[in-house]
């Protein structure tokens, strides 16, 4: 069978990324230019600055992806691009670049949902086996997605308020940790102990999640201790918070796997880089004989390789967009 090379674009937040992926799993090149240091000065992503930086960097990132791969546009079969969800101004830059190249070089344009990309980051590890349950945990999403086959997404549960990553970043701020806080809370949690009593969030029969109550409990606890003149022990609070997150994620995910009679689990999204979450899922999946895949750390957070992996399957299924494709800040996983 002829190889299929996808040139992929990802610019939904603060990473400008272009990758070339062969047959949905071989990463030929994956260039990720993060703006993290710039946004750290403001305590979070500033959308206006993010889109301006994407404009400044996108051409350079495209050239580097092609050069590193040793390929030129003639070798490319299709162009895949994240059209949403994400920051509208950021999305537009990657989308415009993708459309421009598709037009000039007369290549098929394949629209990719950002979360489909995160899910397919797992295909870069090993071929995804179906049926599977995907636990998507990122800065903007917390979802359990059941997939019977490629590109068949059934959302069985989602967050009612804050996404896990968002809760991590907000808790980090309460602990006076710089942006992006998720990885820093994770590190602290590892040296701390679970000494603070926090609620297990939305411990019910549904597959939905809620993290704003847990986040508020952390904030209230800090204020109450301050009023009593007590300093909080940051690493212990980080550990207590992380343990509750892990407890509810594992509990609902294992329950969903059982109900759907499914023994393949993949974890996706930026928070899947969390060492505590990775370790606990490895343990609990071994115990329950679940076949677990988690992306390599470099494919957990935003990158174009995952868009190229998803884009390959979307391309094979005949999904195409024309030059009217617009970016969407919000869109259902499809
Ligand atoms: O998937 P991603 O790169 O962007 C979105 O699509 O949202 O996820 C970014 C999120 C941020 O909230 C960041 O704090 C979180 O992932 N994150 C982590 C870790 N690494 C990244 N959260 C907890 N522990 C980590 N090690
Ligand atoms: Zn993402």
Coordinates of C-alpha atoms and ligand atoms in Angstrom, one line a residue:
X1 CA 0.0 0.0 0.0
X2 CA 1.3 3.5 -0.8
X3 CA 2.5 5.5 2.1
X4 CA 0.4 8.5 3.1
X5 CA 2.3 11.6 4.4
X6 CA 0.2 14.2 6.2
X7 CA 1.5 17.7 6.9
X8 CA -0.3 18.7 10.2
X9 CA -0.9 22.0 11.9
X10 CA -1.7 22.8 15.5
X11 CA -2.1 26.3 16.9
X12 CA -5.2 26.2 19.2
X13 CA -3.5 27.7 22.2
X14 CA 0.1 28.8 22.9
X15 CA 2.0 26.2 20.9
X16 CA 2.8 26.7 17.2
X17 CA 3.4 23.3 15.9
X18 CA 3.8 21.6 12.5
X19 CA 4.5 17.9 11.9
X20 CA 4.8 15.4 9.2
X21 CA 3.3 12.0 9.9
X22 CA 3.5 8.9 7.8
X23 CA 0.6 6.4 7.8
X24 CA -0.9 7.8 11.0
X25 CA 1.9 6.5 13.3
X26 CA 5.4 7.4 12.1
X27 CA 6.6 10.8 13.2
X28 CA 8.9 12.1 10.4
X29 CA 9.1 15.5 12.1
X30 CA 7.3 17.4 14.8
X31 CA 8.3 21.0 15.5
X32 CA 6.7 22.5 18.6
X33 CA 7.4 26.2 19.4
X34 CA 5.9 27.0 22.8
X35 CA 5.1 30.5 24.0
X36 CA 5.0 29.3 27.6
X37 CA 7.8 31.6 28.9
X38 CA 6.1 34.7 27.4
X39 CA 2.7 33.9 28.9
X40 CA 4.3 33.0 32.3
X41 CA 4.9 36.7 32.7
X42 CA 1.1 37.3 32.8
X43 CA 0.2 34.2 34.9
X44 CA -1.7 32.6 32.0
X45 CA -2.2 32.6 28.2
X46 CA -3.0 36.1 26.8
X47 CA -5.0 35.3 23.6
X48 CA -4.0 38.5 21.8
X49 CA -0.3 37.8 22.4
X50 CA -0.7 34.2 21.5
X51 CA -2.1 34.9 18.0
X52 CA 0.5 37.5 17.3
X53 CA 3.3 35.1 18.2
X54 CA 1.7 32.4 16.0
X55 CA 1.9 34.8 13.1
X56 CA 5.5 35.6 13.8
X57 CA 6.5 31.9 14.1
X58 CA 4.4 29.9 11.7
X59 CA 6.4 30.2 8.5
X60 CA 9.6 29.3 10.3
X61 CA 8.0 26.3 12.0
X62 CA 6.6 25.0 8.6
X63 CA 10.1 25.3 7.0
X64 CA 11.7 23.6 9.9
X65 CA 9.2 20.7 9.8
X66 CA 9.9 20.1 6.1
X67 CA 13.6 20.5 6.4
X68 CA 13.9 18.1 9.4
X69 CA 11.8 15.6 7.4
X70 CA 13.9 16.1 4.3
X71 CA 10.7 16.4 2.3
X72 CA 9.1 19.1 0.2
X73 CA 5.5 19.8 -0.6
X74 CA 5.4 17.4 -3.5
X75 CA 5.9 14.5 -1.0
X76 CA 2.8 15.6 1.0
X77 CA -0.5 13.8 0.3
X78 CA -2.8 15.9 2.5
X79 CA -2.8 18.8 5.0
X80 CA -4.5 18.3 8.4
X81 CA -5.3 21.2 10.6
X82 CA -6.9 21.8 14.0
X83 CA -9.9 23.9 13.3
X84 CA -11.2 23.9 16.9
X85 CA -11.9 24.1 19.7
X86 CA -9.4 26.6 21.1
X87 CA -8.6 30.3 21.1
X88 CA -10.2 31.7 18.0
X89 CA -7.3 34.0 17.1
X90 CA -4.7 31.3 17.6
X91 CA -6.6 28.7 15.6
X92 CA -7.0 31.1 12.7
X93 CA -3.3 31.4 12.1
X94 CA -2.6 27.6 11.7
X95 CA -5.8 27.3 9.7
X96 CA -4.9 30.1 7.4
X97 CA -1.4 28.7 6.8
X98 CA -2.9 25.2 6.1
X99 CA -5.5 26.6 3.7
X100 CA -2.8 28.7 1.9
X101 CA -0.6 25.6 1.3
X102 CA -3.5 23.4 0.4
X103 CA -4.5 26.1 -2.2
X104 CA -1.1 26.7 -3.6
X105 CA 0.0 23.0 -3.8
X106 CA -3.5 21.7 -4.6
X107 CA -3.6 19.3 -1.6
X108 CA -6.7 17.9 0.2
X109 CA -7.5 19.8 3.4
X110 CA -8.5 17.6 6.3
X111 CA -10.2 19.3 9.3
X112 CA -9.3 17.8 12.7
X113 CA -11.0 18.3 16.1
X114 CA -8.3 19.1 18.7
X115 CA -9.5 16.4 21.1
X116 CA -9.5 13.8 18.3
X117 CA -5.8 14.8 18.0
X118 CA -5.2 14.2 21.7
X119 CA -6.9 10.8 21.5
X120 CA -4.8 9.8 18.4
X121 CA -1.6 10.8 20.2
X122 CA -1.9 7.2 21.5
X123 CA -1.7 5.8 18.0
X124 CA 1.9 7.2 17.9
X125 CA 2.7 4.7 20.7
X126 CA 1.0 1.6 19.3
X127 CA -2.0 0.9 17.0
X128 CA -5.2 1.7 18.9
X129 CA -7.3 -1.3 19.6
X130 CA -11.1 -1.1 19.6
X131 CA -13.5 -0.9 21.3
X132 CA -11.7 1.5 23.7
X133 CA -12.5 4.1 26.3
X134 CA -10.5 7.3 26.1
X135 CA -10.1 9.5 29.2
X136 CA -9.4 13.0 27.9
X137 CA -7.9 15.2 30.5
X138 CA -6.6 18.6 29.3
X139 CA -6.7 22.3 30.1
X140 CA -10.1 22.7 28.5
X141 CA -11.6 19.2 28.6
X142 CA -12.4 16.3 30.9
X143 CA -14.3 13.6 29.0
X144 CA -14.8 9.9 28.8
X145 CA -15.2 8.9 25.2
X146 CA -16.2 5.4 24.0
X147 CA -14.9 4.4 20.5
X148 CA -16.2 1.3 18.7
X149 CA -13.9 2.0 15.8
X150 CA -11.7 4.7 14.2
X151 CA -13.2 8.1 14.4
X152 CA -16.4 7.0 16.1
X153 CA -16.6 9.1 19.2
X154 CA -19.3 8.7 21.8
X155 CA -18.9 11.0 24.8
X156 CA -20.2 9.1 27.8
X157 CA -19.4 11.8 30.4
X158 CA -17.8 15.2 30.7
X159 CA -17.0 17.9 33.1
X160 CA -19.9 20.0 34.4
X161 CA -17.6 23.0 35.2
X162 CA -13.8 23.2 35.3
X163 CA -11.6 20.9 33.3
X164 CA -8.9 19.0 35.3
X165 CA -6.1 21.0 33.8
X166 CA -7.9 24.2 34.6
X167 CA -8.3 23.1 38.3
X168 CA -4.6 22.2 38.5
X169 CA -3.7 25.6 37.1
X170 CA -6.0 27.4 39.6
X171 CA -4.8 25.4 42.5
X172 CA -1.2 26.2 41.5
X173 CA -2.1 29.9 41.6
X174 CA -3.4 29.5 45.1
X175 CA -0.2 27.8 46.1
X176 CA 1.8 30.7 44.5
X177 CA 3.3 28.5 41.8
X178 CA 4.0 30.2 38.4
X179 CA 2.2 29.3 35.2
X180 CA 1.8 26.7 33.9
X181 CA 1.0 25.3 37.3
X182 CA -0.1 21.7 36.5
X183 CA 3.4 20.2 36.3
X184 CA 4.5 22.1 39.4
X185 CA 1.6 20.8 41.5
X186 CA 2.4 17.3 40.3
X187 CA 6.1 17.7 41.4
X188 CA 5.1 19.1 44.8
X189 CA 2.5 16.3 45.3
X190 CA 5.2 13.8 45.0
X191 CA 7.2 15.1 48.0
X192 CA 4.1 15.8 50.1
X193 CA 1.7 13.7 52.2
X194 CA -2.1 13.5 52.0
X195 CA -2.8 15.4 55.3
X196 CA -5.6 17.8 54.3
X197 CA -9.2 16.6 54.2
X198 CA -10.8 17.5 50.8
X199 CA -14.0 16.4 49.2
X200 CA -14.2 13.7 46.5
X201 CA -15.8 15.7 43.7
X202 CA -19.1 14.5 42.1
X203 CA -18.9 11.0 43.5
X204 CA -22.1 9.8 41.8
X205 CA -23.4 7.2 39.4
X206 CA -22.8 9.3 36.3
X207 CA -19.7 9.5 34.2
X208 CA -19.6 13.3 34.5
X209 CA -16.9 15.2 36.4
X210 CA -16.9 18.4 38.4
X211 CA -13.7 20.0 39.7
X212 CA -14.7 23.5 40.7
X213 CA -15.9 22.3 44.2
X214 CA -12.5 20.7 44.8
X215 CA -10.7 23.8 43.6
X216 CA -12.9 26.0 45.9
X217 CA -12.2 23.6 48.8
X218 CA -8.5 24.2 48.3
X219 CA -8.9 28.0 48.2
X220 CA -11.2 28.0 51.3
X221 CA -8.8 25.7 53.2
X222 CA -5.9 28.1 52.5
X223 CA -7.9 31.2 53.6
X224 CA -9.2 29.5 56.8
X225 CA -5.7 28.5 57.8
X226 CA -4.4 32.0 57.0
X227 CA -7.2 33.4 59.3
X228 CA -6.0 31.1 62.1
X229 CA -2.4 32.4 61.5
X230 CA -1.3 29.0 60.1
X231 CA 0.9 28.5 57.0
X232 CA -0.3 25.7 54.8
X233 CA 2.2 23.0 53.9
X234 CA 2.1 23.4 50.1
X235 CA 3.4 20.0 49.2
X236 CA 0.8 18.3 51.5
X237 CA -2.0 20.4 50.0
X238 CA -0.8 19.6 46.5
X239 CA -0.7 15.9 47.4
X240 CA -4.2 15.9 49.0
X241 CA -5.6 17.7 46.0
X242 CA -3.9 15.3 43.5
X243 CA -5.1 12.2 45.4
X244 CA -8.7 13.3 45.1
X245 CA -8.3 14.0 41.4
X246 CA -6.8 10.6 40.9
X247 CA -9.4 8.8 43.0
X248 CA -12.4 10.2 41.1
X249 CA -10.7 9.8 37.6
X250 CA -9.8 6.2 38.3
X251 CA -13.1 5.3 39.9
X252 CA -15.3 6.6 37.1
X253 CA -13.0 5.4 34.3
X254 CA -12.9 1.8 35.7
X255 CA -16.7 1.9 36.2
X256 CA -17.2 3.0 32.6
X257 CA -14.8 0.3 31.2
X258 CA -16.8 -2.3 33.1
X259 CA -20.2 -1.0 32.0
X260 CA -19.1 -0.8 28.3
X261 CA -17.5 -4.2 28.6
X262 CA -14.3 -2.7 27.3
X263 CA -10.7 -3.7 28.1
X264 CA -8.8 -1.0 26.2
X265 CA -8.1 2.3 27.9
X266 CA -6.2 5.3 26.5
X267 CA -5.5 8.5 28.3
X268 CA -5.2 11.7 26.4
X269 CA -4.5 15.5 26.9
X270 CA -2.0 17.6 28.7
X271 CA -2.9 16.3 32.2
X272 CA -1.9 12.8 31.0
X273 CA 1.7 14.0 31.6
X274 CA 0.9 13.9 35.3
X275 CA 3.2 11.4 37.0
X276 CA 0.7 10.6 39.8
X277 CA -2.1 9.9 37.4
X278 CA 0.1 7.8 35.0
X279 CA 1.4 5.7 37.9
X280 CA -2.0 5.1 39.5
X281 CA -3.7 4.2 36.2
X282 CA -0.8 1.7 35.4
X283 CA -1.4 0.0 38.8
X284 CA -5.2 -0.1 38.6
X285 CA -5.2 -1.2 35.0
X286 CA -2.8 -4.1 35.7
X287 CA -5.1 -5.1 38.6
X288 CA -8.2 -5.0 36.4
X289 CA -6.5 -6.6 33.3
X290 CA -7.1 -3.4 31.3
X291 CA -4.9 -2.8 28.3
X292 CA -3.6 0.8 29.0
X293 CA -1.9 3.2 26.6
X294 CA -0.7 6.7 27.6
X295 CA 1.2 8.9 25.1
X296 CA 4.9 9.6 25.4
X297 CA 5.3 12.7 27.5
X298 CA 6.2 14.8 24.4
X299 CA 2.8 13.9 22.8
X300 CA 0.7 14.6 25.9
X301 CA 0.6 18.4 25.6
X302 CA -0.3 20.2 22.4
X303 CA 1.6 19.2 19.3
X304 CA 0.9 18.7 15.6
X305 CA 2.1 15.1 15.5
X306 CA -1.2 14.0 17.2
X307 CA -3.2 16.1 14.6
X308 CA -1.3 14.3 11.8
X309 CA -2.2 10.9 13.4
X310 CA -5.9 11.8 13.7
X311 CA -5.7 13.5 10.3
X312 CA -4.5 10.3 8.6
X313 CA -7.7 8.4 9.7
X314 CA -9.9 11.3 8.9
X315 CA -8.2 11.4 5.4
X316 CA -8.8 7.7 4.9
X317 CA -12.5 8.2 5.8
X318 CA -12.7 10.8 3.1
X319 CA -13.2 13.8 5.4
X320 CA -12.3 16.9 3.5
X321 CA -12.8 20.7 4.0
X322 CA -12.8 23.4 1.4
X323 CA -11.2 26.8 1.7
X324 CA -14.3 28.1 3.5
X325 CA -13.3 26.1 6.6
X326 CA -13.4 28.4 9.6
X327 CA -12.0 28.0 13.1
X328 CA -14.4 27.3 15.9
X329 CA -13.8 28.2 19.5
X330 CA -16.2 25.5 20.6
X331 CA -17.2 22.4 18.7
X332 CA -18.5 18.9 19.6
X333 CA -16.0 16.1 19.2
X334 CA -16.7 14.5 15.8
Ligands
LIG1 O1 -3.7 19.4 26.3 P1 -3.1 20.7 26.7 O2 -1.6 20.9 26.3 O3 -3.9 21.9 26.3 C1 -5.3 21.9 26.1 O4 -5.8 21.3 25.1 O5 -5.9 22.3 27.1 O6 -3.2 20.7 28.3 C2 -2.7 21.7 29.1 C3 -3.0 21.5 30.5 C4 -2.7 22.6 31.4 O7 -3.8 22.9 32.3 C5 -1.5 22.1 32.2 O8 -1.4 22.7 33.5 C6 -1.8 20.6 32.3 O9 -2.3 20.3 31.0 N1 -0.7 19.8 32.6 C7 -0.6 19.1 33.8 C8 0.7 18.5 33.7 N2 1.3 18.8 32.6 C9 0.4 19.6 31.9 N3 -1.4 19.0 34.8 C10 -1.0 18.2 35.8 N4 0.1 17.6 35.9 C11 1.0 17.7 34.9 N5 2.2 17.0 34.9
LIG2 ZN1 -4.7 20.3 23.9

